[in-house]
C-alpha positions in Angstrom: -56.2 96.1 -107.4 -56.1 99.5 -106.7 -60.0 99.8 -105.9 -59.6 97.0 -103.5 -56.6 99.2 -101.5 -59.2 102.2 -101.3 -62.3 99.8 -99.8 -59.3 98.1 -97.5 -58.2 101.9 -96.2 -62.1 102.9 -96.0 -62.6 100.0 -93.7 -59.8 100.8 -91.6 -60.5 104.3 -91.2 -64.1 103.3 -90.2 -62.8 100.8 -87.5 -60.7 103.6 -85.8 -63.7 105.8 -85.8 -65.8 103.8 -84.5 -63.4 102.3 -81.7 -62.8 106.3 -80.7 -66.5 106.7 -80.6 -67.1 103.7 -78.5 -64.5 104.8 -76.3 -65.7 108.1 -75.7 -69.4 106.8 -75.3 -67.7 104.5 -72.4 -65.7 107.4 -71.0 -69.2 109.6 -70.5 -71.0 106.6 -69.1 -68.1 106.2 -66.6 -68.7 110.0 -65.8 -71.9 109.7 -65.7 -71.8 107.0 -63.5 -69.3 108.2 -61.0 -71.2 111.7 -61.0 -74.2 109.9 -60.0 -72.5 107.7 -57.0 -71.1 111.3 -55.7 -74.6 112.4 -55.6 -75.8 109.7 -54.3 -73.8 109.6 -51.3 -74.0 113.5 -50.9 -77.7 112.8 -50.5 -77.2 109.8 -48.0 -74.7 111.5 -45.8 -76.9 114.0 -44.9 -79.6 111.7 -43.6 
């Protein structure tokens, strides 16, 4: 029973980890993404 508490808490931990790192991975492609639109329309604005 108690091995089955440990694998339970394992799996949990591993699902907040890897909703953190999919969150952050979204977060940089949002930067990256709004970076790139303010360059973009830098570069057109000075045609």
């Amino acid at each position: 029973m108690k091995q089955l508490v440990n694998i339970i808490k394992k799996i949990e931990n591993n699902i907040v980890f890897s909703s953190i790192g999919y969150f952050i991975i979204l977060f940089f492609i949002l930067m990256l993404s709004v970076t790139f639109a303010k360059e973009c329309s830098y570069v057109y604005s000075q045609f």
